[in-house]
Tab-separated table of C-alpha atoms and ligand atoms in Angstrom:
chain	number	residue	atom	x	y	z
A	8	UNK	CA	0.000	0.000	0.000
A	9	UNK	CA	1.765	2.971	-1.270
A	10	UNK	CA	0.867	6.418	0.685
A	11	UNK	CA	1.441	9.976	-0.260
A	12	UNK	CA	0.379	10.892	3.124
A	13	UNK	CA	2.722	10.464	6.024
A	14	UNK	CA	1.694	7.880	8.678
A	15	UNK	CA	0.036	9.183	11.486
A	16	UNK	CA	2.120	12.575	12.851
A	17	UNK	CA	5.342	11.439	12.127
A	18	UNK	CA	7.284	14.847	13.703
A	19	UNK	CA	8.852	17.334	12.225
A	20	UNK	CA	10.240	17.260	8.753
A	21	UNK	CA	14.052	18.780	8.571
A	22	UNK	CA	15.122	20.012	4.938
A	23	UNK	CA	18.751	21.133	4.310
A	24	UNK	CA	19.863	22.796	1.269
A	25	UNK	CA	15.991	24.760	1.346
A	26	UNK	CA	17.147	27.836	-0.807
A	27	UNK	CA	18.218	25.409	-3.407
A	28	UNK	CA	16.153	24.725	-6.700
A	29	UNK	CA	15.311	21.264	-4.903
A	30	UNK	CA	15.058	22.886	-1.136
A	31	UNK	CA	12.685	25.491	-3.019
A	32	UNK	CA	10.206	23.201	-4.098
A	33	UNK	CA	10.240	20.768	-1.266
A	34	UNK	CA	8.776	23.762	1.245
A	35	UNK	CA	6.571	24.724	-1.635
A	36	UNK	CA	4.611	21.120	-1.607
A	37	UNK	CA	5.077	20.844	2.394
A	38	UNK	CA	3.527	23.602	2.775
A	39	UNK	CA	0.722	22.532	0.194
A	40	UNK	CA	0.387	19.318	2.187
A	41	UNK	CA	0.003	20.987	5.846
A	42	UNK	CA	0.930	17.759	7.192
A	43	UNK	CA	4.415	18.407	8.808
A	44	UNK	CA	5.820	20.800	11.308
A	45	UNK	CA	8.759	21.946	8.622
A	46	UNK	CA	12.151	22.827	9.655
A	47	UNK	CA	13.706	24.304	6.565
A	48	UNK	CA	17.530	24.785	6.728
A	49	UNK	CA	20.145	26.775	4.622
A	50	UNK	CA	23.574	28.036	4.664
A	51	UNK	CA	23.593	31.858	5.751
A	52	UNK	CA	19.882	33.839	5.617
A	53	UNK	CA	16.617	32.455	4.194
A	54	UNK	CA	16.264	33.234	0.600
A	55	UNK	CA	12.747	31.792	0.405
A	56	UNK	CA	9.938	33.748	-1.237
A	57	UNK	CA	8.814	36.544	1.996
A	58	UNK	CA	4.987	35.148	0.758
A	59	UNK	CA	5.442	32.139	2.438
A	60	UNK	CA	4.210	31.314	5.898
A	61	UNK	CA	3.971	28.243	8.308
A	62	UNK	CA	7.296	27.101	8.444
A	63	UNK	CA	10.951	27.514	10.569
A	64	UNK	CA	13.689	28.492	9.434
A	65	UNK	CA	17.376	27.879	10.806
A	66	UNK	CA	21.139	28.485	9.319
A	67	UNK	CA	22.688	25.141	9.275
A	68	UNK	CA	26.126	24.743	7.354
A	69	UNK	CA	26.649	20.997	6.785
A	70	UNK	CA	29.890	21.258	7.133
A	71	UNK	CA	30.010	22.598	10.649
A	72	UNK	CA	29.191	20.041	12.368
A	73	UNK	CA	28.080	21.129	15.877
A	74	UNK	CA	25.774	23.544	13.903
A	75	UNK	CA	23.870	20.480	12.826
A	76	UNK	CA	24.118	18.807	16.320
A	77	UNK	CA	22.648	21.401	17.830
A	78	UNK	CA	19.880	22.131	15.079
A	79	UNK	CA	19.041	18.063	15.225
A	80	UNK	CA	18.770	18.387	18.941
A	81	UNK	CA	16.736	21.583	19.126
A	82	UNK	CA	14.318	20.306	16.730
A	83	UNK	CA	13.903	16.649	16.995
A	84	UNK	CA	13.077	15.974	13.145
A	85	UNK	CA	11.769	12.559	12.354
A	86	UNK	CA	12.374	13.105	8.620
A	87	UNK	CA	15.048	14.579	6.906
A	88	UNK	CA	15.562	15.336	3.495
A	89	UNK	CA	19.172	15.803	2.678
A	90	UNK	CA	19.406	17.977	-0.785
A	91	UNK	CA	22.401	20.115	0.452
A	92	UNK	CA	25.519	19.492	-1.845
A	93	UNK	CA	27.887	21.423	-3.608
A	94	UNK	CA	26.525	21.044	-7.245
A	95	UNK	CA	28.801	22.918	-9.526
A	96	UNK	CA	30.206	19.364	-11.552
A	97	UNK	CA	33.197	21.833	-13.008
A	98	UNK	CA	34.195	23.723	-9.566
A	99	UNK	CA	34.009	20.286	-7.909
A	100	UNK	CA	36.784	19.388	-10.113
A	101	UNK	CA	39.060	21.919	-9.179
A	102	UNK	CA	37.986	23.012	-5.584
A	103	UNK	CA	38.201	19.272	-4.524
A	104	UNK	CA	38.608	19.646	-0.307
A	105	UNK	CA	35.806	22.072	-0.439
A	106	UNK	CA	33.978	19.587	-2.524
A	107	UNK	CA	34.641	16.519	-0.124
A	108	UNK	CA	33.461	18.814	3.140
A	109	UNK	CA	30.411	19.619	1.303
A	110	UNK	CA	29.665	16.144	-0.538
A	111	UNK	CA	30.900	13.573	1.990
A	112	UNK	CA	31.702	14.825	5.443
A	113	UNK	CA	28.814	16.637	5.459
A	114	UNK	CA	26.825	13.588	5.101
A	115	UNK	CA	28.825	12.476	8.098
A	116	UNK	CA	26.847	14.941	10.441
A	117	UNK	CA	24.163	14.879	8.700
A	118	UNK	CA	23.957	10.672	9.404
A	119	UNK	CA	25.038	11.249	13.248
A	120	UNK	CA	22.046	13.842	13.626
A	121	UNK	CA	19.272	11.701	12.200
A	122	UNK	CA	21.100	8.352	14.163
A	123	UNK	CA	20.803	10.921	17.474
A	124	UNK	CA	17.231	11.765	17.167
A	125	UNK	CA	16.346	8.471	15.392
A	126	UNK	CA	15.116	10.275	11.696
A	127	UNK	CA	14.675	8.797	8.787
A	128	UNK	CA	16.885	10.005	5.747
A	129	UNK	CA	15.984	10.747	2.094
A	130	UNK	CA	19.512	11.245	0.296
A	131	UNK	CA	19.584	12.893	-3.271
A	132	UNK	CA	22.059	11.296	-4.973
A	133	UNK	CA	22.953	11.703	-8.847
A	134	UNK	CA	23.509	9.859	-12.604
A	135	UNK	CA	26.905	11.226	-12.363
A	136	UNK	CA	28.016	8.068	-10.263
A	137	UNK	CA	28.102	6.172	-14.063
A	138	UNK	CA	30.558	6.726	-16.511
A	139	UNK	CA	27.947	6.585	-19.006
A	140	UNK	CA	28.988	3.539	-20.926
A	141	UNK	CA	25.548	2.143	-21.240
A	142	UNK	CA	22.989	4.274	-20.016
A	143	UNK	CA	19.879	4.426	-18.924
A	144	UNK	CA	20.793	2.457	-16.084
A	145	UNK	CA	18.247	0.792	-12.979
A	146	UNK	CA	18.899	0.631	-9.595
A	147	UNK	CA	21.374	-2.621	-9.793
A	148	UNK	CA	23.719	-0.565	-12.130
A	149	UNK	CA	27.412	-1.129	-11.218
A	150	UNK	CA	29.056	2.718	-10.661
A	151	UNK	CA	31.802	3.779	-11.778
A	152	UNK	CA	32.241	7.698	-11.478
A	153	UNK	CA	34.568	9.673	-14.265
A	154	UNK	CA	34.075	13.253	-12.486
A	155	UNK	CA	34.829	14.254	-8.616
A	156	UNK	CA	31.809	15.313	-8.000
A	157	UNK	CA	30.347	11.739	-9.251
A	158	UNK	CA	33.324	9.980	-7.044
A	159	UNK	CA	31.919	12.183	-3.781
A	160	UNK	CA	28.176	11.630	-4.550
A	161	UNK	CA	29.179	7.952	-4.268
A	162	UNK	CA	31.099	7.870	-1.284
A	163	UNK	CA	28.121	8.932	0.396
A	164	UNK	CA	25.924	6.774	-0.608
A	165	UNK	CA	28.326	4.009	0.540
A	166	UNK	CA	28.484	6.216	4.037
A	167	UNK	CA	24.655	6.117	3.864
A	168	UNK	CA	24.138	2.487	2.939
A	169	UNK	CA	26.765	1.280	5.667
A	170	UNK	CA	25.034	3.546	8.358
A	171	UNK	CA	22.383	2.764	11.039
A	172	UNK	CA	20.197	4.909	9.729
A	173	UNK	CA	17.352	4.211	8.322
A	174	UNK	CA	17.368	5.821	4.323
A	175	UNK	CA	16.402	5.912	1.381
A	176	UNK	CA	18.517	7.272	-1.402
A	177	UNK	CA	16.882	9.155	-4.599
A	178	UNK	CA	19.022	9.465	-7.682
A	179	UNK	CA	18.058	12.492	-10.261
A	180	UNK	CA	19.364	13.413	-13.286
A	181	UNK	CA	19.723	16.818	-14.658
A	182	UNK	CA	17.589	18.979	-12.860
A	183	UNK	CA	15.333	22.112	-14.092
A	184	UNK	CA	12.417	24.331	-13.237
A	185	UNK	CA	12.606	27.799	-11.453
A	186	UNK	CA	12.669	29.187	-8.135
A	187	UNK	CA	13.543	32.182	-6.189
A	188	UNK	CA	16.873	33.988	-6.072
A	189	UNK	CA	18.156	30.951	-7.731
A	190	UNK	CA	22.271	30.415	-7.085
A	191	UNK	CA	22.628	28.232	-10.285
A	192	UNK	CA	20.871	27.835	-13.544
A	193	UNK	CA	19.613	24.932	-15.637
A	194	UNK	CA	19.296	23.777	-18.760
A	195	UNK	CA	15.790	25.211	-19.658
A	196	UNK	CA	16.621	28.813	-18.595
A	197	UNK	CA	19.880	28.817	-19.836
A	198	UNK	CA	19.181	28.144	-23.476
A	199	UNK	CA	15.781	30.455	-23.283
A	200	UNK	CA	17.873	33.522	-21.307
A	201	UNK	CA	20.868	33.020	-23.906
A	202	UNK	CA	18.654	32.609	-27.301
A	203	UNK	CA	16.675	35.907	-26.018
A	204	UNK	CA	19.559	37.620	-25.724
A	205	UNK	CA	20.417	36.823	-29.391
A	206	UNK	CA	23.524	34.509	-28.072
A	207	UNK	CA	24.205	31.092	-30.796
A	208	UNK	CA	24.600	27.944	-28.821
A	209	UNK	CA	26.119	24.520	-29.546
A	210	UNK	CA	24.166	21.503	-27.595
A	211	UNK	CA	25.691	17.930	-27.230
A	212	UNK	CA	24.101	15.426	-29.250
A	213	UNK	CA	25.812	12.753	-27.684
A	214	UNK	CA	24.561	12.502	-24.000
A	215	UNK	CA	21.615	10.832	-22.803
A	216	UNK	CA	19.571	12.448	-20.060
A	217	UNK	CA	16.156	11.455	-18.350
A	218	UNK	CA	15.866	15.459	-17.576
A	219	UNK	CA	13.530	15.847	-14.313
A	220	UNK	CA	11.041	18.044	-13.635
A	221	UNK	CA	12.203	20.081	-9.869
A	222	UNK	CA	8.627	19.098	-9.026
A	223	UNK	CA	8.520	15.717	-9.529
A	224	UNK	CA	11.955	15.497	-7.440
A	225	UNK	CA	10.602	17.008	-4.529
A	226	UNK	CA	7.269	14.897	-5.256
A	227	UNK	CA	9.626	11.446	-5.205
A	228	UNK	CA	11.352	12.598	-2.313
A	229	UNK	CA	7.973	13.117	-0.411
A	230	UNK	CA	6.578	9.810	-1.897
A	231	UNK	CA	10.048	7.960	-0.333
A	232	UNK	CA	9.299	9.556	3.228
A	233	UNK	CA	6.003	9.014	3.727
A	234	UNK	CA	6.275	5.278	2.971
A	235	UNK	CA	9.879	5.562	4.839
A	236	UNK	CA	10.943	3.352	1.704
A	237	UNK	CA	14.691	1.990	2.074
A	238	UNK	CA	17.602	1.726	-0.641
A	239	UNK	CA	17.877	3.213	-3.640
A	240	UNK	CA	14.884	4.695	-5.668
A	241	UNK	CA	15.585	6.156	-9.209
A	242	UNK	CA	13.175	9.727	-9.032
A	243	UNK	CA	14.062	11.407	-12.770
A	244	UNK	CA	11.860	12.150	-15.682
A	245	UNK	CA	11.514	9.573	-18.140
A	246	UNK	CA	11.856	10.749	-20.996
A	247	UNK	CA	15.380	9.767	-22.811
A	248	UNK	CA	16.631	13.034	-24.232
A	249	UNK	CA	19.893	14.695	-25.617
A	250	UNK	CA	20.685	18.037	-24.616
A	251	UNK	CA	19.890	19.105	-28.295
A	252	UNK	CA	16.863	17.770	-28.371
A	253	UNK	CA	16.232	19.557	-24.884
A	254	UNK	CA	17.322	22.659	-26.241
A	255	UNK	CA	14.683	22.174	-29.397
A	256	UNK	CA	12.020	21.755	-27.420
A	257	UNK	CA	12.737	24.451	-25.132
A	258	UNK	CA	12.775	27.569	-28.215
A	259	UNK	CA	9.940	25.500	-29.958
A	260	UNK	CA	7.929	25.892	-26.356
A	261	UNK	CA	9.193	29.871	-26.077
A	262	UNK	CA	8.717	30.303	-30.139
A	263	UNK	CA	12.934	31.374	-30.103
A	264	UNK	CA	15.139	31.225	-33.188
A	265	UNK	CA	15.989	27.561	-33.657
A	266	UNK	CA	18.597	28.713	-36.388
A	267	UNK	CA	20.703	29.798	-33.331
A	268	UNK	CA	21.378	26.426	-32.222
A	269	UNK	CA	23.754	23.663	-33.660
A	270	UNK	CA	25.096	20.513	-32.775
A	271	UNK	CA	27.813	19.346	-31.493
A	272	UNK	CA	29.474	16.374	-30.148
A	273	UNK	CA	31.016	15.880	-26.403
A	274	UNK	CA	34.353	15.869	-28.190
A	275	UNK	CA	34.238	19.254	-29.585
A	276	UNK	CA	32.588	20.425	-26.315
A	277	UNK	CA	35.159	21.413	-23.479
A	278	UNK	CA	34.164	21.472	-19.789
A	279	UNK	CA	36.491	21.530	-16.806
A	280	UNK	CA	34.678	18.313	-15.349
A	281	UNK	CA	34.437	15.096	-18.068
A	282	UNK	CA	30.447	14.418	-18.233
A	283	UNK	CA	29.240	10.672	-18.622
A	284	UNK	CA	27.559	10.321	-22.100
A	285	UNK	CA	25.030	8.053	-22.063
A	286	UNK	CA	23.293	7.828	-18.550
A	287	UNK	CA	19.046	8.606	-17.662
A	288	UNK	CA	17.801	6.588	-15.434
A	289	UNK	CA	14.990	3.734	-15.812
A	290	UNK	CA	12.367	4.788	-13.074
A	291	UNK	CA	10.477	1.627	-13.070
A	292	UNK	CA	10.787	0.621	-9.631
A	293	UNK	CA	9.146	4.142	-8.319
A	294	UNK	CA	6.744	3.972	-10.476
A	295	UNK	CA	5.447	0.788	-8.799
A	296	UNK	CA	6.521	0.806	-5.427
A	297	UNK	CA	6.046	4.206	-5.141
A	298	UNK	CA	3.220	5.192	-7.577
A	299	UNK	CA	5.987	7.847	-8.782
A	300	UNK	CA	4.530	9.853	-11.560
A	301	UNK	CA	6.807	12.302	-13.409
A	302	UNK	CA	5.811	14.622	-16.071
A	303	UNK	CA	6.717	14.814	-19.608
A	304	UNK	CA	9.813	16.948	-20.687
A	305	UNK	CA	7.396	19.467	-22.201
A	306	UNK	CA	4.587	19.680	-19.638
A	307	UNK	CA	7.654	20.415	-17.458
A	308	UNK	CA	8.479	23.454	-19.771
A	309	UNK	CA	4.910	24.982	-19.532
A	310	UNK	CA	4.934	24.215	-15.696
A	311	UNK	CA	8.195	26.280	-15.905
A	312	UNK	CA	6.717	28.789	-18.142
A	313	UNK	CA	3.678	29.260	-16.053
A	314	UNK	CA	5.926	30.569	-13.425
A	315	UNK	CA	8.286	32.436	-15.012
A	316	UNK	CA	5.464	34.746	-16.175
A	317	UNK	CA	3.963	34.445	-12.821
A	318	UNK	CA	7.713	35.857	-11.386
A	319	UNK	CA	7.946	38.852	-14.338
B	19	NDP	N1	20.689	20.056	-10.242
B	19	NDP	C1	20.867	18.908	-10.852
B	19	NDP	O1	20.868	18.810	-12.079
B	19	NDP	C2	21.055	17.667	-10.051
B	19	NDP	C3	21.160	17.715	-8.658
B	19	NDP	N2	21.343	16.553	-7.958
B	19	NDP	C4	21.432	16.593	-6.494
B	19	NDP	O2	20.221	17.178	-6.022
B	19	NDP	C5	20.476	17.893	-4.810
B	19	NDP	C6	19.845	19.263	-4.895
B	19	NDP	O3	20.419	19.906	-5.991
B	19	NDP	P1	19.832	21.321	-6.503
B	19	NDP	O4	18.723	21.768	-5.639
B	19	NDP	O5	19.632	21.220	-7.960
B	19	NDP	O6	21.117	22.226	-6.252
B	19	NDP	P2	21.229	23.723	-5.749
B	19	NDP	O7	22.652	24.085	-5.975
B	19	NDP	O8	20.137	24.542	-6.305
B	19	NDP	O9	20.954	23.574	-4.179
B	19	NDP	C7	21.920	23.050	-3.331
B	19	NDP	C8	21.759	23.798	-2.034
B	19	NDP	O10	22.700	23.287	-1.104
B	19	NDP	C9	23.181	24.400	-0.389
B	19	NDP	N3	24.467	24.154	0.224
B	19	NDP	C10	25.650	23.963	-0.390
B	19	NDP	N4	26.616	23.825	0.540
B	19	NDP	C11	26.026	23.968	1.756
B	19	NDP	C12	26.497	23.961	3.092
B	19	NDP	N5	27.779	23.810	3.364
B	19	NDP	N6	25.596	24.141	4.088
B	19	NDP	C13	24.284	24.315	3.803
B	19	NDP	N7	23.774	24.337	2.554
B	19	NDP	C14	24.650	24.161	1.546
B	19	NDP	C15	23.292	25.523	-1.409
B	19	NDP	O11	23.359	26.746	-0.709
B	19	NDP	P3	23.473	28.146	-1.496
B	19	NDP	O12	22.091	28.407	-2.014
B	19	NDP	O13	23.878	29.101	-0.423
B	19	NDP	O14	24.483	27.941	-2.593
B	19	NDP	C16	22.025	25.317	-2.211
B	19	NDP	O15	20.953	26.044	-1.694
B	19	NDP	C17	21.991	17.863	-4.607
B	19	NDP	O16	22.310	16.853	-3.668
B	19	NDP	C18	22.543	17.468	-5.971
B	19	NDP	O17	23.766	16.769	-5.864
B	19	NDP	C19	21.450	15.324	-8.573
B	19	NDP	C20	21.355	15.234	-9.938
B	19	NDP	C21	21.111	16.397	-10.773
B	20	TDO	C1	26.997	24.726	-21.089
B	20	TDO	C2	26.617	23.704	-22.134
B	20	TDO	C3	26.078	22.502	-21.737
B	20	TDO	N1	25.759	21.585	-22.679
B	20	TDO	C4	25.172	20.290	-22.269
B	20	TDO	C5	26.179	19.432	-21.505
B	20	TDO	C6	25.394	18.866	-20.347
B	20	TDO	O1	25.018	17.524	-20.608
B	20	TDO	C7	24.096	19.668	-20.296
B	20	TDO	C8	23.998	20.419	-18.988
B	20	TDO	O2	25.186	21.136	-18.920
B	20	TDO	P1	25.736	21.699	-17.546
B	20	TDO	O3	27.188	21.547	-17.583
B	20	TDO	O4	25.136	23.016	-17.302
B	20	TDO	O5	25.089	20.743	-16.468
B	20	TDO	P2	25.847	19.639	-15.647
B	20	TDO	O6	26.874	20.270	-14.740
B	20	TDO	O7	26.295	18.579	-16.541
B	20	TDO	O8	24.595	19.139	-14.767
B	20	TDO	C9	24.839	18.190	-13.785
B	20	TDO	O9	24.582	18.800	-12.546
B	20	TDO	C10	24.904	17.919	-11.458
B	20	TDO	C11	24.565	18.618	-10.152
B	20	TDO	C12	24.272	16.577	-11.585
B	20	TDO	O10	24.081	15.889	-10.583
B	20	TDO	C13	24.097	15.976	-12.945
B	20	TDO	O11	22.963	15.076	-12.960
B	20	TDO	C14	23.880	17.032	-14.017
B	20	TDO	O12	22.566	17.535	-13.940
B	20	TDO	O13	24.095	20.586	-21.398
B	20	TDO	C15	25.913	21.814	-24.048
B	20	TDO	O14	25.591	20.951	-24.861
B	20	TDO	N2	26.428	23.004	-24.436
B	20	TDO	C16	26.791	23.971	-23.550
B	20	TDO	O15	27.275	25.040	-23.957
């Protein structure tokens, strides 16, 4: 019996990472939901929307770990969604300590505050733990990491799965959608913001992606802790996709110039960080145990859309 509800007053729901794209959207649908006392946590102020009301905020960095000690003890959470991570593949690469505190000892605290107050964990975790031989891959996929960011994403998992805690681990791929005050961008915006500004871009046609939704991440995320569902849960979109098909359908949706984008080819395409080519994920196992339902890649875009004119 799969719920979307949590069981009877489970206790308070802890977020960290809550001004991210993901944190955004989680607080968005707990709020919707009214069924959690929400403890939403971020490094430095709260950059969520002033509208919203009926949650608490606190300043947790990950990485300090008697700042999450203390924020675990003070609040008690039950649940805790764990979406903080340092996400920028190509910094990652080259700021590699500050992408270890943030990606794996982080988890560290993170593990010994839900162990202390007896929480269950939802871990986002990412495609980039493949090398992208043979993508899409399922949940028994063997990893293999070509990027640092990939190698710390799977060390904690393996911190994660070898803990006492009770988790569940959701792998994404290739996030987009919109939120407030946003510290990164995504594929979606970025080719609409660079065609309207008249720039030419060259998309990979190489890579396989099962791009997902923001929403539906946050939905799968919810879905894994109200069942408290254990292991690993693949929670992307499921649509197979190059980034140059992305990029089509994003200036058909916005009516752009599609003369200002051309292929290319990962090998002609330089990036600090290598990127696996061929990974997506097959969602399968969500879909039935969890009754995960994502949306297509373009009802995505006109959820996106919707906002964006609801933001201008
Ligand atoms: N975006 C994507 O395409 C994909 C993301 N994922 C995973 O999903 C999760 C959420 O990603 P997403 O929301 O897209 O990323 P964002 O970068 O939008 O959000 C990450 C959040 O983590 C916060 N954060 C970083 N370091 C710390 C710290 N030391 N203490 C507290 N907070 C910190 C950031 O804070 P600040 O806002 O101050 O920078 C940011 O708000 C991550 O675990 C990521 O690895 C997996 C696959 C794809
Ligand atoms: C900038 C750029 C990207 N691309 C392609 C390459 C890549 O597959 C896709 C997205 O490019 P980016 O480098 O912006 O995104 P990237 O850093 O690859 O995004 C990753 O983020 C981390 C957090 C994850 O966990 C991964 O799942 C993945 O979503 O677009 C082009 O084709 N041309 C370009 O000029």
């Amino acid at each position: 019996m799969v719920s979307n509800t949590p069981r009877n007053n489970p206790g308070p729901i802890l977020v960290t990472g809550a001004n991210g794209l993901l944190g955004q959207k989680l607080i968005k649908r707990l709020l919707e939901q009214q069924q959690y006392e929400i403890i939403a946590t971020g490094r430095g102020a709260c950059r969520l929307p002033e509208s919203w009301k009926g949650y608490t905020y606190a300043s947790m960095d990950i990485t300090d770990e008697s700042a999450v000690m203390e924020v675990f003890g003070k609040y008690a959470p039950k649940l805790v969604i764990h979406g903080a991570a340092m996400t920028n593949v190509d910094q990652c690469e080259t700021e590699r300590e500050d992408c270890y505190a943030q990606n794996v000892r982080a988890v560290s605290h993170i593990l010994n505050g839900c162990e202390a107050q007896g929480a269950y964990l939802v871990h986002v975790s990412t495609d980039f733990i493949f090398d992208g031989a043979e993508g899409p891959y399922d949940e028994q996929a063997v990893p293999n990491p070509i990027n640092y960011y990939g190698e710390t994403k799977l060390q904690a998992e393996k911190l994660i799965l070898d803990s006492r805690v009770k988790a569940g681990i959701a792998r994404t791929v290739l996030v987009y959608g919109i939120s407030h005050d946003m510290s990164r961008s995504n594929i979606v915006l970025w080719v609409k913001d660079s065609i309207e500004k008249g720039k030419t871009l060259q998309l990979v046609d190489d890579q396989l992606r099962t791009p997902t939704l923001a929403e539906d991440l946050a939905e799968g995320c919810l879905l894994m802790a109200a069942n408290q569902a254990e292991g690993i849960y693949n929670i992307s979109g499921e649509e197979v996709l190059t980034p140059y098909e992305m990029a089509m359908q994003t200036v058909d949706f916005f009516k752009l110039d599609k003369t200002k984008i051309t292929k290319t080819d990962s090998t002609a395409f330089q990036q600090t960080a290598k990127r696996p080519l061929k990974t997506g994920f097959i969602i399968q196992k969500a879909k039935d145990q969890l009754n995960y339902k994502p949306k297509s890649f373009k009802k995505g875009i006109e959820i996106l859309a919707k906002q964006l004119n609801l933001a201008n």
